[in-house]
Short mmCIF file of C-alpha atoms in Angstrom, two decimals:
data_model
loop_
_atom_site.label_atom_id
_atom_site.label_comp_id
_atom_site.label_asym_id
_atom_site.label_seq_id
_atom_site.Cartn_x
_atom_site.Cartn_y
_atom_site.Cartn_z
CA UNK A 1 79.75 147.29 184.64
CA UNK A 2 83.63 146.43 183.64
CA UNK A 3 82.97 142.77 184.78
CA UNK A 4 79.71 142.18 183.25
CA UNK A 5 81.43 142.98 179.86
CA UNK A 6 84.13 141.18 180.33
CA UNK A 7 82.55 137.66 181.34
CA UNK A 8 80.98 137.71 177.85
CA UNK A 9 84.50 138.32 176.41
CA UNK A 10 86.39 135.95 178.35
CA UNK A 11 83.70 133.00 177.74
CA UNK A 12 84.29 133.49 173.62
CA UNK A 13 87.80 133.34 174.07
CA UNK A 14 87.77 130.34 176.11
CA UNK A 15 85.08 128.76 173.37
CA UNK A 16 87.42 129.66 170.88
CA UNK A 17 89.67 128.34 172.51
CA UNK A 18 88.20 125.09 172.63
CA UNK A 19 86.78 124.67 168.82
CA UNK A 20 90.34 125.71 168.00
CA UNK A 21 91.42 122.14 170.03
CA UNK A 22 88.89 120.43 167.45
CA UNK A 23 87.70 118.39 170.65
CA UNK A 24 84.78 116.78 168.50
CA UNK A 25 87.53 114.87 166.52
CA UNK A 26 89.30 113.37 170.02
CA UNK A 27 87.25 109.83 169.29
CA UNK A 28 89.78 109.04 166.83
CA UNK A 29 92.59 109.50 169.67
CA UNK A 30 90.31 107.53 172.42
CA UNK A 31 89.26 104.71 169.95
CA UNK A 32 92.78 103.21 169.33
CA UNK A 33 94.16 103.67 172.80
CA UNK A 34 90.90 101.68 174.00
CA UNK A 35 91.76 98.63 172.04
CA UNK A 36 95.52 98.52 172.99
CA UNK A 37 94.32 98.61 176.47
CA UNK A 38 91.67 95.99 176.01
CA UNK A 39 94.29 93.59 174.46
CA UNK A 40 96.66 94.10 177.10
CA UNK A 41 93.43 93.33 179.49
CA UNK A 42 92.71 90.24 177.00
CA UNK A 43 96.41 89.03 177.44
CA UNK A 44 96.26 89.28 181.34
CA UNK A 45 98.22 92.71 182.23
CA UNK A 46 96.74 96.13 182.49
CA UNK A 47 98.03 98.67 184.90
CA UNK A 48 96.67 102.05 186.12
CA UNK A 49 99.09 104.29 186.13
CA UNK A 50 100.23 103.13 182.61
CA UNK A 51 97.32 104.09 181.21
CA UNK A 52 97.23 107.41 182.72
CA UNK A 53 100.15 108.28 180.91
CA UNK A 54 99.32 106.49 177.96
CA UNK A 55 96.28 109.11 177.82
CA UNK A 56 98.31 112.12 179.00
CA UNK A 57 100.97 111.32 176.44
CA UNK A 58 98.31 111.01 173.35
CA UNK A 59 96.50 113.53 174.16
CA UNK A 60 99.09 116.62 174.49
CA UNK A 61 100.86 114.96 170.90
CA UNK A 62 96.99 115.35 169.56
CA UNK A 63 95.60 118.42 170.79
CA UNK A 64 99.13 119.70 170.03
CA UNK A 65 99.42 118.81 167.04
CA UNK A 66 96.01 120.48 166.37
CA UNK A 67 96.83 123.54 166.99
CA UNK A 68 100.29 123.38 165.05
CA UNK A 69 97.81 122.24 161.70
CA UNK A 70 95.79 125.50 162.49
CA UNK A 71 99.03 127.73 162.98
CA UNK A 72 100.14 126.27 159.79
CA UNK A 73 96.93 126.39 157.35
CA UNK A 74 96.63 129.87 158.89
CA UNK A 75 100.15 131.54 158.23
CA UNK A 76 99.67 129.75 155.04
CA UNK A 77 96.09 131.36 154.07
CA UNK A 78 94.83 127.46 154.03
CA UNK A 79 92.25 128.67 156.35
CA UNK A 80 91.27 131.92 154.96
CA UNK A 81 87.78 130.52 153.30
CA UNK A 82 86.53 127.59 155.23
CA UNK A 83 83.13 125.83 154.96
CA UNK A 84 83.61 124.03 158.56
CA UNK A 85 84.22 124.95 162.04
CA UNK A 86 86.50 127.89 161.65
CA UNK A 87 90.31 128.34 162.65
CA UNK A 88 92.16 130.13 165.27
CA UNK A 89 94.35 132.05 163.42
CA UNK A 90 92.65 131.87 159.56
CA UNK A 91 89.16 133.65 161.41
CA UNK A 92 91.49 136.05 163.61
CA UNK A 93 90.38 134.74 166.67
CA UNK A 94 94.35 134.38 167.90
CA UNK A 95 97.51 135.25 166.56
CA UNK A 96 99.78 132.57 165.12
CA UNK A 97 102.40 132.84 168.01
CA UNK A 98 99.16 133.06 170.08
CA UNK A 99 98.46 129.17 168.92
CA UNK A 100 102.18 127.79 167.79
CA UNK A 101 102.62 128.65 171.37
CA UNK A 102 99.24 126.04 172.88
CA UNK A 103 100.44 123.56 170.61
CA UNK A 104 104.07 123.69 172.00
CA UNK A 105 102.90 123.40 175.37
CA UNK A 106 100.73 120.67 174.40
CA UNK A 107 104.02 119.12 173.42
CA UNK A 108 105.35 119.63 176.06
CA UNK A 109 102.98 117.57 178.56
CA UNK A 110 103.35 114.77 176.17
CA UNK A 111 107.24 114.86 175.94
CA UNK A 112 107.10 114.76 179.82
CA UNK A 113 104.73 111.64 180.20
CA UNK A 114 106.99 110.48 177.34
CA UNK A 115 109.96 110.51 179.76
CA UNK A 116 108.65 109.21 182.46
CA UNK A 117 107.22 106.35 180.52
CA UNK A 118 110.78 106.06 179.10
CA UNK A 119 112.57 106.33 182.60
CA UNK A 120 109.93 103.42 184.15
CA UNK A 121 109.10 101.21 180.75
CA UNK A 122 111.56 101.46 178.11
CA UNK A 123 113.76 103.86 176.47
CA UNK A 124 112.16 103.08 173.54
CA UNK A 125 109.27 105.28 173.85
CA UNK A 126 111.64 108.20 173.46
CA UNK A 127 112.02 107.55 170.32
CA UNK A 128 108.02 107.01 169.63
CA UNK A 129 107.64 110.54 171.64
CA UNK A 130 110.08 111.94 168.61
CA UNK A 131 108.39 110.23 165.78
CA UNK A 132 104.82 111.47 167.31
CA UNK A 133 106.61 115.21 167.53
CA UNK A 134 107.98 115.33 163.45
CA UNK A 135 104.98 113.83 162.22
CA UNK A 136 102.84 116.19 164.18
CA UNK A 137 104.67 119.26 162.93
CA UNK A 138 105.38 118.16 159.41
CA UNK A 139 101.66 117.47 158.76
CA UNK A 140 101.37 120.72 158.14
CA UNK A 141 104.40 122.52 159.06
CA UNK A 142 107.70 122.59 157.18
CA UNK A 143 108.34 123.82 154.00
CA UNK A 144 107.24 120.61 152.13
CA UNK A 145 104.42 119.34 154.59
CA UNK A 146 103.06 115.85 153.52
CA UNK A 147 99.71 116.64 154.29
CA UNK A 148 99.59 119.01 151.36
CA UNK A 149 101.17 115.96 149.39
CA UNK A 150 98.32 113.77 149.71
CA UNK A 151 100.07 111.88 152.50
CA UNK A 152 97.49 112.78 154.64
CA UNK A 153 95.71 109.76 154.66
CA UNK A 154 99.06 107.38 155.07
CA UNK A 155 99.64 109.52 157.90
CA UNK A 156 96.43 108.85 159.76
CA UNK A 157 96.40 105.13 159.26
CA UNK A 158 100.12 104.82 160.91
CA UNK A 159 99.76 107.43 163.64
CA UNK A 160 95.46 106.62 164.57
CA UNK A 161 96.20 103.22 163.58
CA UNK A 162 98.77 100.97 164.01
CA UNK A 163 100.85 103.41 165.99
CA UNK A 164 98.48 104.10 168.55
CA UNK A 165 97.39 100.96 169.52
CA UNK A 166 100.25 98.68 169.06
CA UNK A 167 102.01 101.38 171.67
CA UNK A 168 99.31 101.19 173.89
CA UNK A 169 99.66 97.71 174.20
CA UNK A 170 103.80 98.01 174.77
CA UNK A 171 103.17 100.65 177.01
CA UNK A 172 101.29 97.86 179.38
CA UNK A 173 102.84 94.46 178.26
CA UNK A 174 106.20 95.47 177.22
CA UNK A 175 106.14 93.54 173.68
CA UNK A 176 103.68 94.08 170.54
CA UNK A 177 100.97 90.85 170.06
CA UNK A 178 99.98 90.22 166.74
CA UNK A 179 96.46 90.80 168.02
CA UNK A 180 97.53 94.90 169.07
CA UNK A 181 98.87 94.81 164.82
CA UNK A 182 95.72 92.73 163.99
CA UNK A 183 93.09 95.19 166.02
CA UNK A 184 94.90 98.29 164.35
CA UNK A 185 93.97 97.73 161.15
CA UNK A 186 90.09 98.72 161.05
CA UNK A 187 90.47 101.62 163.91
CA UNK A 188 93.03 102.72 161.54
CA UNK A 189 90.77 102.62 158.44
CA UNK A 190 88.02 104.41 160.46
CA UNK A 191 90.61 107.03 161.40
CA UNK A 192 91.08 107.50 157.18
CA UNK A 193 87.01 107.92 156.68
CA UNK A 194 86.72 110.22 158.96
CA UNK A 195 89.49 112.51 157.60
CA UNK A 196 87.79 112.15 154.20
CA UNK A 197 85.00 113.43 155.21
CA UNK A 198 86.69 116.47 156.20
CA UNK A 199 89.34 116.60 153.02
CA UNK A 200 85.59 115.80 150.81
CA UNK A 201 84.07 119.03 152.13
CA UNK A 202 87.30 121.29 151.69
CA UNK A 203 88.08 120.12 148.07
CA UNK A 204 87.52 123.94 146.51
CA UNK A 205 88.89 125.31 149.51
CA UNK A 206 91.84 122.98 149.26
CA UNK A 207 92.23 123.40 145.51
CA UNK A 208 92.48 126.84 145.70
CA UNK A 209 94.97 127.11 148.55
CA UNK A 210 97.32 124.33 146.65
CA UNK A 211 97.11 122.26 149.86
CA UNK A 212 96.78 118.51 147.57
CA UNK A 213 94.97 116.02 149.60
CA UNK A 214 94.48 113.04 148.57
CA UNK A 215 91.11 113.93 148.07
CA UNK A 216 91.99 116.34 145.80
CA UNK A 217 93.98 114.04 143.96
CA UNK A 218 90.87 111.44 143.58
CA UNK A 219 88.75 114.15 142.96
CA UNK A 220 84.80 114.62 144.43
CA UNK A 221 83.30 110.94 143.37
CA UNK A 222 86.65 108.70 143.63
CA UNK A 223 86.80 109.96 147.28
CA UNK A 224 83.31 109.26 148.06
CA UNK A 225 83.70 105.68 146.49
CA UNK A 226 87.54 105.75 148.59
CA UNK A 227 85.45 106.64 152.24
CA UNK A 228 82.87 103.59 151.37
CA UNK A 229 85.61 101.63 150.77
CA UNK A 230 87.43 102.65 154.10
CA UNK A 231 84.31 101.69 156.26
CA UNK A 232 83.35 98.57 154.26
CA UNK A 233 87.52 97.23 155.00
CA UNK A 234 87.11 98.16 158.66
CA UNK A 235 84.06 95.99 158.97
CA UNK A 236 85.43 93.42 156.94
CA UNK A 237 89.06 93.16 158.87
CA UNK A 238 86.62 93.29 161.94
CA UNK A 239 85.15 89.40 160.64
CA UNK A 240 88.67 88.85 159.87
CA UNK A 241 90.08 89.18 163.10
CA UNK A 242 86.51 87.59 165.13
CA UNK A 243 88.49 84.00 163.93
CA UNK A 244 90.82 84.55 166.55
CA UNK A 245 88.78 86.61 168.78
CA UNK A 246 84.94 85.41 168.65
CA UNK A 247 83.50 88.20 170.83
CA UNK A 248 84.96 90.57 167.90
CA UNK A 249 81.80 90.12 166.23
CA UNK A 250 80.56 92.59 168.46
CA UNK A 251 81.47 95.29 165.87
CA UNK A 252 79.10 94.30 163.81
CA UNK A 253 76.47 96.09 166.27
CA UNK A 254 78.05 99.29 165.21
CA UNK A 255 76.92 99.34 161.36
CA UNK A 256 74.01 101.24 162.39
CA UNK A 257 75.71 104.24 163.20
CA UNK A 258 77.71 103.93 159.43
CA UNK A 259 74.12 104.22 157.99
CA UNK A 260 73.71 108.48 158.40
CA UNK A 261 77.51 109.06 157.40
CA UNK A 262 77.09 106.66 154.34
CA UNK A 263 73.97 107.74 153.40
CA UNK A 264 75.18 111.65 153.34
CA UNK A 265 78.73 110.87 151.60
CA UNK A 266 77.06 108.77 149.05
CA UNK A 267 74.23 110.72 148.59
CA UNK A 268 76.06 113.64 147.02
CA UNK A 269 76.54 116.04 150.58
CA UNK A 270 78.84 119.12 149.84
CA UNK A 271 79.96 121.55 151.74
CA UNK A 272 78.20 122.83 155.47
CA UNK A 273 76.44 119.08 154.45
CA UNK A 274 79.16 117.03 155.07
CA UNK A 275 79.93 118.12 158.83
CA UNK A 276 77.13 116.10 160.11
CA UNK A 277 78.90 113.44 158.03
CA UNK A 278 82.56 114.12 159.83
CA UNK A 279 80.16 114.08 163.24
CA UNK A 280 78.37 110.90 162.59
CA UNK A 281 81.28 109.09 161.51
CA UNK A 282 83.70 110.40 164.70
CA UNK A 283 80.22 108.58 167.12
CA UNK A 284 80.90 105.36 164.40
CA UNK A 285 84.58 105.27 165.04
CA UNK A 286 83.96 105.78 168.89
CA UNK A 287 80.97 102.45 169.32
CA UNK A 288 83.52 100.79 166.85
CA UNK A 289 86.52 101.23 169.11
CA UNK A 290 84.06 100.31 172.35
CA UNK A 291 83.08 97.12 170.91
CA UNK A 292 85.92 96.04 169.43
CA UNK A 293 87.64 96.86 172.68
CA UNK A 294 85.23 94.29 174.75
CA UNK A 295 85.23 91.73 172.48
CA UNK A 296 88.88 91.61 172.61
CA UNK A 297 88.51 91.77 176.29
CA UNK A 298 85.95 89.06 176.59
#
């Protein structure tokens, strides 16, 4: 009898567990370190065990970071009223040292790929694994975080961005192309519409808690006009960057999948709404990433 009630138990924790990780959102980690891969690929290098640590190191520095944002909205009361998927510590489910802990340990897989990758590529990449670290924590964490400063955004298209792939690409090739900088730019603008559909739904919530995204800032219709903008610019640097790269073009097969996001965000979508807009946009970001990645590999 003990272990029949205590399956149940154990398999809501560990689903906790996991919607605490936000694993729905990991196509904006993926998506990025595709591309640098593919134009290391497209430039004649791409090694195995690189890559493996690549992943390992984004992933922990993610995930991580994750559960720090959730440890920090929740101490804060951030989390207390949520529309979405709820939080670890602002529903209850865990207790804040509970989840600062997962997210240090998170930190700490990606601090050791980081030295490895440090010891074997370049030193350098100690000093990303720091940068990835503070901008992690300070997101949320701190007593000034800039996510609550309407950096948010900034933030996303740096780290999701131009961050992630252009250090993919060193990570395999030992330099930066101007085609890892050039690819960046529309995974990184994807990266910023699907956090705006997130900061849309949690104006009120936001509002109230003083945490000043830059949603809040633009207020409900600027931001739905800003996240049109955002997918029209990645499409558009997409073309841009097909003049150097034909096969890019390939992207363009991926505007059906904008359709349902657009279509929801424009339309007026508030609240529980919008999370099939945050969904459909994270599948847009991932085909994005995919064809963008073999084009540049073609």
């Amino acid at each position: 009898m003990v272990t029949t009630h205590q399956r149940p138990a154990r398999n809501t924790v560990l689903r906790n567990w996991l919607v605490g990780a936000r694993l729905k959102t990991l196509p904006v980690t993926l998506a990025p370190i595709v591309v640098g891969w593919a134009v290391a690929r497209s430039l004649g290098h791409f090694s195995w065990w690189r890559a493996t640590l690549t992943l390992l190191f984004a992933l922990g520095f993610v995930l991580g970071t994750n559960f720090f944002n959730d440890y920090s909205d929740g101490v804060r009361g951030a989390d207390d009223e949520r529309v979405g998927p709820v939080r670890l510590v602002g529903s209850g489910q865990a207790s804040p040292r509970q989840v600062l802990r997962m997210g240090l340990a998170l930190y700490g897989l990606s601090v050791l790929a980081g030295v490895v990758m440090a010891v074997t590529v370049s030193w350098w990449l100690l000093a990303l694994a720091a940068l990835c670290a503070l901008g992690g924590w300070f997101y949320t964490g701190g007593s000034r975080p800039y996510g609550y400063l309407g950096l948010g955004d900034v933030s996303i298209f740096l780290f999701h961005g131009v961050i992630a792939v252009c250090a993919t690409a060193y990570i395999q090739l030992g330099r930066v192309p101007l085609l890892a900088l050039g690819a960046s730019v529309p995974i990184g603008l994807l990266a910023c519409a699907l956090l705006t559909t997130n900061n849309l739904r949690d104006i009120p919530t936001d509002t109230a808690a003083g945490k000043i995204t830059l949603a809040v800032r633009l207020g409900d219709g600027r931001t739905r006009v800003y996240y049109l903008l955002c997918v029209g610019a990645a499409f558009a640097s997409g073309l841009l960057l097909a003049a150097a790269r034909p096969w890019v073009l390939l992207v363009l097969a991926a505007a059906p999948f904008a359709v349902i996001p657009l279509r929801r965000v424009l339309g007026g979508a508030r609240g529980s709404e919008l999370i099939a807009a945050l969904e459909h946009t994270c599948v847009l970001l991932l085909v994005y990433g995919a064809l963008l990645a073999i084009g540049l590999a073609l």
